[in-house]
Coordinates of C-alpha atoms in Angstrom, one line a residue:
X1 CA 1.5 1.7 1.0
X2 CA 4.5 0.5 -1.1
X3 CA 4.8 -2.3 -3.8
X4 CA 7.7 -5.0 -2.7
X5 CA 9.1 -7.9 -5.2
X6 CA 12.2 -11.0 -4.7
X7 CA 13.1 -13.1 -7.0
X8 CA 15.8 -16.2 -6.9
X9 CA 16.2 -18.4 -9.8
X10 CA 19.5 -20.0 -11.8
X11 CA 20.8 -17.0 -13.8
X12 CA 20.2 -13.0 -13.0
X13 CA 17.1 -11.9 -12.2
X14 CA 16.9 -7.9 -12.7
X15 CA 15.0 -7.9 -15.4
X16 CA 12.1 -9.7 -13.8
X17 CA 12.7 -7.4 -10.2
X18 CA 12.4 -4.6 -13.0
X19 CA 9.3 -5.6 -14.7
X20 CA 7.6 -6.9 -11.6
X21 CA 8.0 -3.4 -10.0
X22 CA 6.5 -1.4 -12.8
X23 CA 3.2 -3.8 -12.8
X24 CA 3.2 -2.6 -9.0
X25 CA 4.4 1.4 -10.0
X26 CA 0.4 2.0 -8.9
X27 CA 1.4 1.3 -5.0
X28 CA 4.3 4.2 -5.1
X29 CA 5.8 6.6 -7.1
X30 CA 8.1 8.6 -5.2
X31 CA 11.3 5.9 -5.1
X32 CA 12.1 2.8 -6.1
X33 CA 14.9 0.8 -5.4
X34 CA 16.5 -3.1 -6.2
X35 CA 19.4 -4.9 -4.5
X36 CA 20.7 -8.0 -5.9
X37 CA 23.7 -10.3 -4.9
X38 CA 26.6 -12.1 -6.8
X39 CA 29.4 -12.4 -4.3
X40 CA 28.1 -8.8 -3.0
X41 CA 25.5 -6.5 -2.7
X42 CA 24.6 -4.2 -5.8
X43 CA 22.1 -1.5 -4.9
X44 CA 20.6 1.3 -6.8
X45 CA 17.7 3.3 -5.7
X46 CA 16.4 7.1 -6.3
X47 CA 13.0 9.2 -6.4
X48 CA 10.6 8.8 -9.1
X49 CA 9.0 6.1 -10.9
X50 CA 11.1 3.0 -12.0
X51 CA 11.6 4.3 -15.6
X52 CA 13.4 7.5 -14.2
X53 CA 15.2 5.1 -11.8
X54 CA 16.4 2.4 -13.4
X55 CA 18.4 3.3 -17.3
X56 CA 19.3 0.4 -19.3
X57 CA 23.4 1.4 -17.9
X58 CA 21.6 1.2 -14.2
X59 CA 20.4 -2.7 -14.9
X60 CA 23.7 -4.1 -16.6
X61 CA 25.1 -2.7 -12.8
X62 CA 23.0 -5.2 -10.7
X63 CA 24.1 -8.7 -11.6
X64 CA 23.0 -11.4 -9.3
X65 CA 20.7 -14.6 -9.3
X66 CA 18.8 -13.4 -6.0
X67 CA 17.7 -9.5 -5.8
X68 CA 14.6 -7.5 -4.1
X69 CA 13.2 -4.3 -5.1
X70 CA 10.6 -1.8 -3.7
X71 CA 8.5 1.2 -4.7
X72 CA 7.8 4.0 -2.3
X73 CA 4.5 5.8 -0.9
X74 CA 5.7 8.0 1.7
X75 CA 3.1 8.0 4.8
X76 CA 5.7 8.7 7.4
X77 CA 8.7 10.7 7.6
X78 CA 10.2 12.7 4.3
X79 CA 10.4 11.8 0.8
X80 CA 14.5 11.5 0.5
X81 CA 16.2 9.0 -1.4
X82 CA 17.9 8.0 2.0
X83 CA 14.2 6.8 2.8
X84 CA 14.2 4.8 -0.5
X85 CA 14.5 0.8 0.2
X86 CA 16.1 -1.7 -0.1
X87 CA 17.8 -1.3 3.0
X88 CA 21.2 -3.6 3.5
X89 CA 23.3 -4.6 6.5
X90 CA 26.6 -6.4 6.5
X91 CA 26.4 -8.5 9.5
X92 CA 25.5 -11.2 10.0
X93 CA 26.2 -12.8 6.4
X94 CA 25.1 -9.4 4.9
X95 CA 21.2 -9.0 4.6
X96 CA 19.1 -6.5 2.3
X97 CA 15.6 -5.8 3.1
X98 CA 12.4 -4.5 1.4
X99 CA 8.6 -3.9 3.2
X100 CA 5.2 -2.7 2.5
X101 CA 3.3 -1.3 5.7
X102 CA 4.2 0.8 8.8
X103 CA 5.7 -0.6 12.5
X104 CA 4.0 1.1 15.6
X105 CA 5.9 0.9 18.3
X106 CA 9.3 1.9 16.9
X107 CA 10.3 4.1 19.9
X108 CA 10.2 1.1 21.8
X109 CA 11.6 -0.8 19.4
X110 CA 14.4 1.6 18.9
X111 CA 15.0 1.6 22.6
X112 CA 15.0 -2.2 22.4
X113 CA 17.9 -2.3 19.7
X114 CA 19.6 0.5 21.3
X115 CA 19.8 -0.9 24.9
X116 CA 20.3 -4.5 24.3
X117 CA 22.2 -4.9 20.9
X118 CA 24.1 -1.3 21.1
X119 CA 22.4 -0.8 17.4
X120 CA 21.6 2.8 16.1
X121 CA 19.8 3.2 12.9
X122 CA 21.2 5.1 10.5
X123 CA 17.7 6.5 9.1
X124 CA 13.6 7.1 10.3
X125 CA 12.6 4.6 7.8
X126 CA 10.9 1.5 9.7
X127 CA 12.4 -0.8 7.7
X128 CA 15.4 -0.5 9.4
X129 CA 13.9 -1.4 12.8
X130 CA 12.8 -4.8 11.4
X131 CA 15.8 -5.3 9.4
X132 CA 18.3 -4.7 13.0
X133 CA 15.9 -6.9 15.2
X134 CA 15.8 -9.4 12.7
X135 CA 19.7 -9.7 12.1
X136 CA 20.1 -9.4 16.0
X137 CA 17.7 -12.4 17.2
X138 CA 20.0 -14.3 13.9
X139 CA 22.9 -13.0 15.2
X140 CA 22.4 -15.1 18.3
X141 CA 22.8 -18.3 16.6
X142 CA 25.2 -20.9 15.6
X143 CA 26.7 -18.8 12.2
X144 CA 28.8 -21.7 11.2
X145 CA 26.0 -23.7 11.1
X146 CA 23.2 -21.9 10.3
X147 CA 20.0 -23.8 10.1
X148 CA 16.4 -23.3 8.6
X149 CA 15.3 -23.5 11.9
X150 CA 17.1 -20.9 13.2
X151 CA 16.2 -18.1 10.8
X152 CA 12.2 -19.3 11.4
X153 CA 13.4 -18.7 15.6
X154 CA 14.8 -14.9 14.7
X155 CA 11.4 -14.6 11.8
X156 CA 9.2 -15.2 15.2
X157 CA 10.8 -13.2 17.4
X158 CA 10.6 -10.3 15.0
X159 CA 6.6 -10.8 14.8
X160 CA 6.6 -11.0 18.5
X161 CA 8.8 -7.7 18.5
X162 CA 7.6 -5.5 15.7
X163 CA 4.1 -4.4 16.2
X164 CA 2.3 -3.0 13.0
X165 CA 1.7 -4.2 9.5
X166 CA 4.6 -5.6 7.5
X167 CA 5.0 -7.7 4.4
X168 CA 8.7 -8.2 4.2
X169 CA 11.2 -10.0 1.9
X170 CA 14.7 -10.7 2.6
X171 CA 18.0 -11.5 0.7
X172 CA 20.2 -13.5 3.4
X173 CA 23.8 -13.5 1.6
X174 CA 24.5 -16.8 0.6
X175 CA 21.7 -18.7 2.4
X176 CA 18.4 -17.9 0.4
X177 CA 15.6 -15.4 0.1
X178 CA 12.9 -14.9 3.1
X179 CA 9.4 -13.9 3.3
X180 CA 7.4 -13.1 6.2
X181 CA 3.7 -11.2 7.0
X182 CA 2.9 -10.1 10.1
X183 CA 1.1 -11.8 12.8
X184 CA -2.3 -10.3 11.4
X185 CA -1.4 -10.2 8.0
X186 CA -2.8 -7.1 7.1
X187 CA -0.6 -6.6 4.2
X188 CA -0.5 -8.5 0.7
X189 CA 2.5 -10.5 -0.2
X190 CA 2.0 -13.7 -3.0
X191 CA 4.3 -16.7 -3.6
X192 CA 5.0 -17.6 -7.6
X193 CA 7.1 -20.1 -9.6
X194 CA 8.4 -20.3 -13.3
X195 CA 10.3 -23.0 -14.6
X196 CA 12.8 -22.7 -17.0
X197 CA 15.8 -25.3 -18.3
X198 CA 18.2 -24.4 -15.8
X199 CA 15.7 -24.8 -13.2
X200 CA 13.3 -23.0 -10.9
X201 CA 12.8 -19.1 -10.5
X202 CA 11.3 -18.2 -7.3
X203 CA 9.3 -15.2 -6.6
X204 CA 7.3 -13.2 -4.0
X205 CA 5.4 -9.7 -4.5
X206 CA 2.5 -7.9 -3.1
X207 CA 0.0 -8.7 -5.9
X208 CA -0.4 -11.3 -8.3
X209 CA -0.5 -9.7 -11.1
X210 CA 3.3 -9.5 -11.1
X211 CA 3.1 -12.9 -12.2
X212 CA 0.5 -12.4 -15.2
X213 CA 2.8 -10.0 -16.6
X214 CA 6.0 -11.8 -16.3
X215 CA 4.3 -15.9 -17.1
X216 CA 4.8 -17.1 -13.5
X217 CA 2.7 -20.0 -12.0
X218 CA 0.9 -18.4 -9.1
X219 CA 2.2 -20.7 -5.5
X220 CA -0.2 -19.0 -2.4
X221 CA -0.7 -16.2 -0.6
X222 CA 1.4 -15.6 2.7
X223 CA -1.0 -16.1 5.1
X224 CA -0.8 -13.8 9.3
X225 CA 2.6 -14.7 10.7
X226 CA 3.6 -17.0 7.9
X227 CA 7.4 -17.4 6.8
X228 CA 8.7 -18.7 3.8
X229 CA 12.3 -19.4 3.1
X230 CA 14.3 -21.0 -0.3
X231 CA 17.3 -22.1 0.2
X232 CA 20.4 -22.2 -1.7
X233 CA 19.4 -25.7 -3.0
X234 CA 16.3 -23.8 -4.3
X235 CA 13.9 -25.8 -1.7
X236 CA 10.9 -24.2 -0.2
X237 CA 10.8 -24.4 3.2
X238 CA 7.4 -22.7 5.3
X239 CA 6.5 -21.6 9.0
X240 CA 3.3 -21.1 10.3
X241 CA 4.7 -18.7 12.8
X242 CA 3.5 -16.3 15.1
X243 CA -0.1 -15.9 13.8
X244 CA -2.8 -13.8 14.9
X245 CA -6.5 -13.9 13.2
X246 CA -6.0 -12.6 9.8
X247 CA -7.5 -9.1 9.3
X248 CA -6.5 -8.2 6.0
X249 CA -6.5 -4.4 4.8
X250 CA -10.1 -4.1 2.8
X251 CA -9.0 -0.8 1.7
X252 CA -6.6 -3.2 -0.3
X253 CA -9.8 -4.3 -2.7
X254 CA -11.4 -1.2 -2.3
X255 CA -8.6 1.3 -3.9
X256 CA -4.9 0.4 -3.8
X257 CA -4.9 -3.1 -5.4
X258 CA -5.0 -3.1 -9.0
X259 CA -8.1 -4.7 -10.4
X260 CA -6.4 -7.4 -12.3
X261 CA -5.0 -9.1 -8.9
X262 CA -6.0 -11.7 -6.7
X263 CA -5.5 -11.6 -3.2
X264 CA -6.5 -14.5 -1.1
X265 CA -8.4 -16.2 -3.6
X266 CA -10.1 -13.3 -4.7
X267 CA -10.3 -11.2 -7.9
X268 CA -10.1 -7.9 -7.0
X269 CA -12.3 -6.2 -9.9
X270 CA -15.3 -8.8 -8.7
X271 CA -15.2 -7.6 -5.3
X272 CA -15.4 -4.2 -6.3
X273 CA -18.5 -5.0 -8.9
X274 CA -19.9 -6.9 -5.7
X275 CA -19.2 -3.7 -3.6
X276 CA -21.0 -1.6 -6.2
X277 CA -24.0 -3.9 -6.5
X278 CA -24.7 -3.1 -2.6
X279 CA -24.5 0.1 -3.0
X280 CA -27.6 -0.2 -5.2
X281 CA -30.0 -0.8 -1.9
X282 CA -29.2 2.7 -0.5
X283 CA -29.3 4.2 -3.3
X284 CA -32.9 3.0 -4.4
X285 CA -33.6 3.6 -1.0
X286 CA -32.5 7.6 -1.5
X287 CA -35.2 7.8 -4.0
X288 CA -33.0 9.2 -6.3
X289 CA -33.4 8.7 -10.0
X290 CA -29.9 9.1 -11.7
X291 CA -29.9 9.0 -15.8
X292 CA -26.7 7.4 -16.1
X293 CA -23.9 5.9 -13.7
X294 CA -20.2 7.2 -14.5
X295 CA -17.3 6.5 -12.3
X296 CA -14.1 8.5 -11.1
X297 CA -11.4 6.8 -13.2
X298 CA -9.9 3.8 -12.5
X299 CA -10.7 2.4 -9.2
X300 CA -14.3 3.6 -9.4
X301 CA -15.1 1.9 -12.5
X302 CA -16.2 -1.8 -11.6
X303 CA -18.2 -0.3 -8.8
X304 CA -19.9 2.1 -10.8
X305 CA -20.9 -0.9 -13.1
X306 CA -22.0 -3.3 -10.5
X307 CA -24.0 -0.5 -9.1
X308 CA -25.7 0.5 -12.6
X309 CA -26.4 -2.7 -13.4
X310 CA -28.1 -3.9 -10.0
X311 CA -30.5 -0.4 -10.4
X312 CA -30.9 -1.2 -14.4
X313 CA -29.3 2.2 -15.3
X314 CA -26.9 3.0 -18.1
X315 CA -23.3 3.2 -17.5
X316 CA -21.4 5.9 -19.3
X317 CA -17.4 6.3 -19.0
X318 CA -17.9 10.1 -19.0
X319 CA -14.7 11.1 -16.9
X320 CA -11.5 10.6 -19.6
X321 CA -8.2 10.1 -17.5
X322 CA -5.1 10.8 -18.6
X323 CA -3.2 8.1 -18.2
X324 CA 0.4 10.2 -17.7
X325 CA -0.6 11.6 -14.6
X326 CA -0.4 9.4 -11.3
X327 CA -2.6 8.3 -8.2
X328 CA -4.1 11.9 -6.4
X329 CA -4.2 9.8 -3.5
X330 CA -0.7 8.7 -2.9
X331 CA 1.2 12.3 -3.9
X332 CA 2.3 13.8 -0.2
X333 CA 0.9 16.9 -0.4
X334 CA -3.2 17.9 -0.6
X335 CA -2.2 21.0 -3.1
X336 CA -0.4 18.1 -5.4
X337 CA -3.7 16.1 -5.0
X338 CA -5.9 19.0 -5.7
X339 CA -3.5 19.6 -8.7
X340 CA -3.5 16.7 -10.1
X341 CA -7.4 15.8 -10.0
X342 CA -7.6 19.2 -12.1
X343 CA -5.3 17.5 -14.7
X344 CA -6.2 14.1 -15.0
X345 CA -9.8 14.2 -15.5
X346 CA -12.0 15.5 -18.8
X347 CA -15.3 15.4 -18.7
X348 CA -17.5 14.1 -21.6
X349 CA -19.9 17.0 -21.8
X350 CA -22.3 15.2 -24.4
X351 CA -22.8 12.7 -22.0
X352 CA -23.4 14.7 -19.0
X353 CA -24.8 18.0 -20.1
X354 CA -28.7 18.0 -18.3
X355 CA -28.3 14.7 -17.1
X356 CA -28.6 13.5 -13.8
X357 CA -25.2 12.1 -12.9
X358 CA -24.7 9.4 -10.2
X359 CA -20.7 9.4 -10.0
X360 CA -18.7 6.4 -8.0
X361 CA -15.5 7.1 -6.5
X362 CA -13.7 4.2 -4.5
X363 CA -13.9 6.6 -1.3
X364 CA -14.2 10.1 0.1
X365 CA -11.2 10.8 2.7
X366 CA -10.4 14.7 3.0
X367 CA -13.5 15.8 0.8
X368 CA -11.7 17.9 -1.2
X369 CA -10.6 16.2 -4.5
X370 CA -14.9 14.8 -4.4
X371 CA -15.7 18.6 -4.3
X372 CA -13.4 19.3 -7.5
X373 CA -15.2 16.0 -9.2
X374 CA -18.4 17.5 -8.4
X375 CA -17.5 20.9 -10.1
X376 CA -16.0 19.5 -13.2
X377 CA -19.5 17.7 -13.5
X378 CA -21.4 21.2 -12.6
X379 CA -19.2 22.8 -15.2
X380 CA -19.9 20.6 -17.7
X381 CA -23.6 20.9 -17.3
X382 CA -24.7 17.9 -15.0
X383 CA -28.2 18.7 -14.1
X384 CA -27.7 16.6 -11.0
X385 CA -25.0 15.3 -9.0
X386 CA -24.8 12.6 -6.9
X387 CA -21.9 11.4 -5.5
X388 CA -21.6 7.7 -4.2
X389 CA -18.3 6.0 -2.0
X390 CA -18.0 2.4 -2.8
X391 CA -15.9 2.5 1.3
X392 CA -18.3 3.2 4.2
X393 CA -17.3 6.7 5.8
X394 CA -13.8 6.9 6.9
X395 CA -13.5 8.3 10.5
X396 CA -10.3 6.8 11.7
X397 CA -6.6 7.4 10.9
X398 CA -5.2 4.6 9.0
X399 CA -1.6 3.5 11.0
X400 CA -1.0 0.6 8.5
X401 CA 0.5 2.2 5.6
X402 CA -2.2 4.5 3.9
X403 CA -1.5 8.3 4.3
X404 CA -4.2 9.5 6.2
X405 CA -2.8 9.3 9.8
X406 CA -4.6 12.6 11.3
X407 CA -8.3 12.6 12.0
X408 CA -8.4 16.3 12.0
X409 CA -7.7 15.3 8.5
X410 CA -10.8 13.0 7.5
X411 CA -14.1 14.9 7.0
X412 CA -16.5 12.2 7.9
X413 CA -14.9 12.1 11.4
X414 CA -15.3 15.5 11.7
X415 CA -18.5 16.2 9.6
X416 CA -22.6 15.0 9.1
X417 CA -23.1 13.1 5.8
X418 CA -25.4 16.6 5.1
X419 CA -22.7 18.3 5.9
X420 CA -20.1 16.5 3.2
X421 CA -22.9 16.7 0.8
X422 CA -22.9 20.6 1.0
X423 CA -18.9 20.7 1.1
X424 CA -18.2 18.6 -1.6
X425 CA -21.2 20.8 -3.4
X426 CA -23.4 17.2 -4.7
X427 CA -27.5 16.7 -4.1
X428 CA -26.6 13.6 -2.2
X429 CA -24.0 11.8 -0.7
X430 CA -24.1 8.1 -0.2
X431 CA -21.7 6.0 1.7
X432 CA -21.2 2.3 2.0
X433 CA -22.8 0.9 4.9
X434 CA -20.2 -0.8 7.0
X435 CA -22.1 -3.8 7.9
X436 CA -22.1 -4.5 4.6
X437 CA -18.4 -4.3 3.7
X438 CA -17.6 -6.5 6.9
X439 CA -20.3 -8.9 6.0
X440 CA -18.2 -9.2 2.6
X441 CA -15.1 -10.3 4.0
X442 CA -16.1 -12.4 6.6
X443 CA -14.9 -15.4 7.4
X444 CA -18.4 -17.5 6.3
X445 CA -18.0 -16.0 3.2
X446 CA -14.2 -17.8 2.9
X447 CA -12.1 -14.4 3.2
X448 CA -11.2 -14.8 7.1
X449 CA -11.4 -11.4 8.1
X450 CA -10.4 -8.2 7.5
X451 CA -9.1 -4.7 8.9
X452 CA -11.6 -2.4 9.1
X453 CA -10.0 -0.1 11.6
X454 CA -10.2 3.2 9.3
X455 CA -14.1 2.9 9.1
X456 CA -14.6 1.5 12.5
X457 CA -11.8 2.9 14.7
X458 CA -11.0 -0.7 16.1
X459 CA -7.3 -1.7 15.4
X460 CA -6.7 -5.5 15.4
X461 CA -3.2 -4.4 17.0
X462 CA -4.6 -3.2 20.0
X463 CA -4.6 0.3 22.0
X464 CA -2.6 2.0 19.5
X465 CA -3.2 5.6 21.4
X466 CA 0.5 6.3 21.7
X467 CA 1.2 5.6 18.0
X468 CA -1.9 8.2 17.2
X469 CA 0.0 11.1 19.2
X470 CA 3.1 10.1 18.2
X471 CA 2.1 10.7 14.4
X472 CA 0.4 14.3 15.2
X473 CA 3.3 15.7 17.0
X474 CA 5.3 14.7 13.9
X475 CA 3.1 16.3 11.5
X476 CA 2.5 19.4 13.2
X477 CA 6.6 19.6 13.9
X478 CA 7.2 19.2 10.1
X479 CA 4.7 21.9 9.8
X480 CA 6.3 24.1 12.0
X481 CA 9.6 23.8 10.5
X482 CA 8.3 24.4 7.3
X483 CA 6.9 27.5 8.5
X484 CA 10.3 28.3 10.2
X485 CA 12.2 27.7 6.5
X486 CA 9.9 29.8 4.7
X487 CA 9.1 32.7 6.9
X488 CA 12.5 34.2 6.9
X489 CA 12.5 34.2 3.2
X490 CA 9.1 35.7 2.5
X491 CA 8.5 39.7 1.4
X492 CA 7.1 42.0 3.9
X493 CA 3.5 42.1 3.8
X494 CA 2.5 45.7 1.6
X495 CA -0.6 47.8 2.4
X496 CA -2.7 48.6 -0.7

């Protein structure tokens, strides 16, 4: 999962690529990057968040009145700045690149751009793959006369191509900026406009609240397949291209959106009150009897209050984050996860000492950072514990963008919900029911449908069996040569 922004206006737009990615900082922190054009490309990118990234010297060094810019959440491949996006080609015109999501078949389409187009990517990153077939279908156009048409022929092609989830914005040198979603649109992107005297400033960006933060007037949402290019003239021109029915990620309103966002008409934080208030069936149904509802800081907390207010019990903010620290559930490794949940969270022991604690988390993937919740409660004298997963049980590798792509790796594929419960060391574990959550975001209730795969195992993409090996062949290679690295260098065991 990444955080993508383009912007094309009158005068330079840096400034707004640079504030737009740090509303979106909460979608990845281990690069960021921004390309803008003049008369050429001006790129900067680096690991870390966008503060350590981008110094005031950095900005004055990316003129341009058209730019992009991305923040990284590694799911695939290493964290090296090579990695980082944008991405840029010089032919044809000169193209740079950004995307949020993950391709599937990219041995194929690898093979594809090798064979046919003699093209060999420079790096693992996927991006590139879209970027190469993209500027290979254009390539096969009239240059000297490029028209909108054409670029909407090479968008489509792409989609029929690039199998996966992708939201994707595009700087075409002297021609415009592009937007495009996959077939299923399964990621977020958003369309917004400001005025200003010297006219229009275009943008795009995977959550609205980009545009809060930065006074523009929210357009639309890119819908499955959609395209959207501005010319040079600064019109908006759209393509209803290769569409599939939309299954939007619901893991989007469930975790990785902020709550201040709206995505497809809907306000994040009331979907997740709404997801908390059907929580409260099960839960009455447990016959458990919690004195007070607290939630696991910051995604938990509208759940927690839609649940405690549908079962009439208090709601107490009893787990203090520090605000410093970043997401547990986007750092790569599960020690930095672990690590991190043991720094970021202070219990309120006055609230929670004796009590009966009924704590909300947004979900419950590897198990392990709900057991340390559940022993910082213990510790702090909770009488009771039990813990409650606004997301129904998650038993399938997410290939889409979210790093948990093993299923060796998810306990509720692998374990009981009395088994969790024990692990995780709570009196009661309590899940979403599926039904539910799809009811929610079904197309009667005006959402159109959504991607449920991780909690359901059925991928709107089809067989993806290959991908799934593929990925664990990867991981356990990486591990290997980690091993390998390390091994060498390690002390001889010594006998006490």
């Amino acid at each position: 999962m990444c955080g993508i922004v383009g912007f094309f206006g009158p005068d330079d737009v840096v400034h707004d690529i640079v504030f737009g990615l740090t509303a979106l900082q909460h979608r990845g922190q281990d690069a960021a990057g921004i390309a803008t054009f003049d008369t050429n490309f001006h790129l900067r990118k680096g690991q870390g968040l966008i503060n350590d990234v981008f110094r005031p010297k950095h900005v004055k060094k990316l003129p341009g009145n058209i730019g992009i810019g991305h923040v990284r959440y590694t799911t695939q491949g290493s964290n090296e700045t090579a990695l980082a996006q944008p991405f840029t080609s010089s032919y044809p015109f000169g193209l740079a690149m950004v995307h949020n999501g993950n391709v599937i078949n990219f041995r194929e389409l690898a093979k594809r751009l090798h064979d046919k187009y003699h093209v060999l990517p420079k790096t693992s990153n996927d991006l590139e793959l879209i970027m190469y077939t993209f500027a290979s279908e254009l390539r096969t156009k009239d240059l000297d006369h490029l028209s909108v048409i054409d670029i909407f022929d090479a968008v489509e092609t792409t989609q029929e191509l690039a199998k996966g989830a992708y939201a994707t914005v595009t700087v075409i040198a002297g021609h415009g900026l592009l937007a495009f979603n996959d077939p299923n649109g399964i990621r977020p992107l958003v369309m917004g406009r400001r005025d200003t005297p010297e006219g229009p400033v275009y943008a795009f960006a995977s959550e609205s609240t980009c545009f809060d933060y930065l006074g523009y007037e929210f357009i639309k949402d890119i819908g499955p397949g959609q395209a959207v290019f501005i010319d040079q003239n600064f019109k908006v021109h759209y393509k209803n291209a290769y569409a599939k029915p939309k299954s939007f990620c619901a893991f989007e309103y469930i975790y990785f959106a902020r709550e201040d966002s709206s995505i497809h008409g809907r306000l994040v934080a009331r979907e997740r009150v709404r997801l908390g208030k059907l929580l409260a069936r099960k839960v009455l149904a447990a016959g458990i009897a919690p004195d007070m509802v607290i939630d696991v800081p910051s995604s938990g907390y509208f759940a927690a209050s839609g649940l405690a207010e549908a079962i009439g019990v208090p709601y107490r903010r009893a787990l203090v984050k520090n605000n410093h620290i970043g997401r547990s559930f986007i750092v790569s490794s599960q020690v930095g996860r672990e690590d991190i949940v043991k720094k970021k969270l202070n219990p309120i022991r006055a609230f929670v000492e004796g009590k009966k604690v009924a704590v909300v988390d947004d979900s419950i993937v590897r198990g392990t950072t709900s057991r340390r919740i559940v022993s910082i409660l213990r510790e702090a004298g909770a009488a009771e514990v039990y813990f409650i997963s606004s997301a129904p049980p998650i038993i399938a590798p997410c290939i889409y963008g979210i790093d948990m792509a093993m299923s060796t790796e998810l306990i509720a594929s692998n374990y009981t919900e009395e088994e969790i419960c024990n692990y995780i060391g709570a009196d009661k574990v309590i899940y979403q029911d599926l039904s539910d959550l799809q009811d929610l975001f079904s197309e009667d209730r005006g959402h159109g449908g959504g991607c449920f795969a991780c909690f359901s195992g059925k991928y709107p993409t089809g067989d993806v069996t290959p991908y799934l090996r593929h990925i664990q062949e990867e991981r356990q290679s990486q591990r290997r040569d980690k091993t390998l690295s390390v091994s060498p260098k390690a002390p001889a065991p010594t006998e006490h």
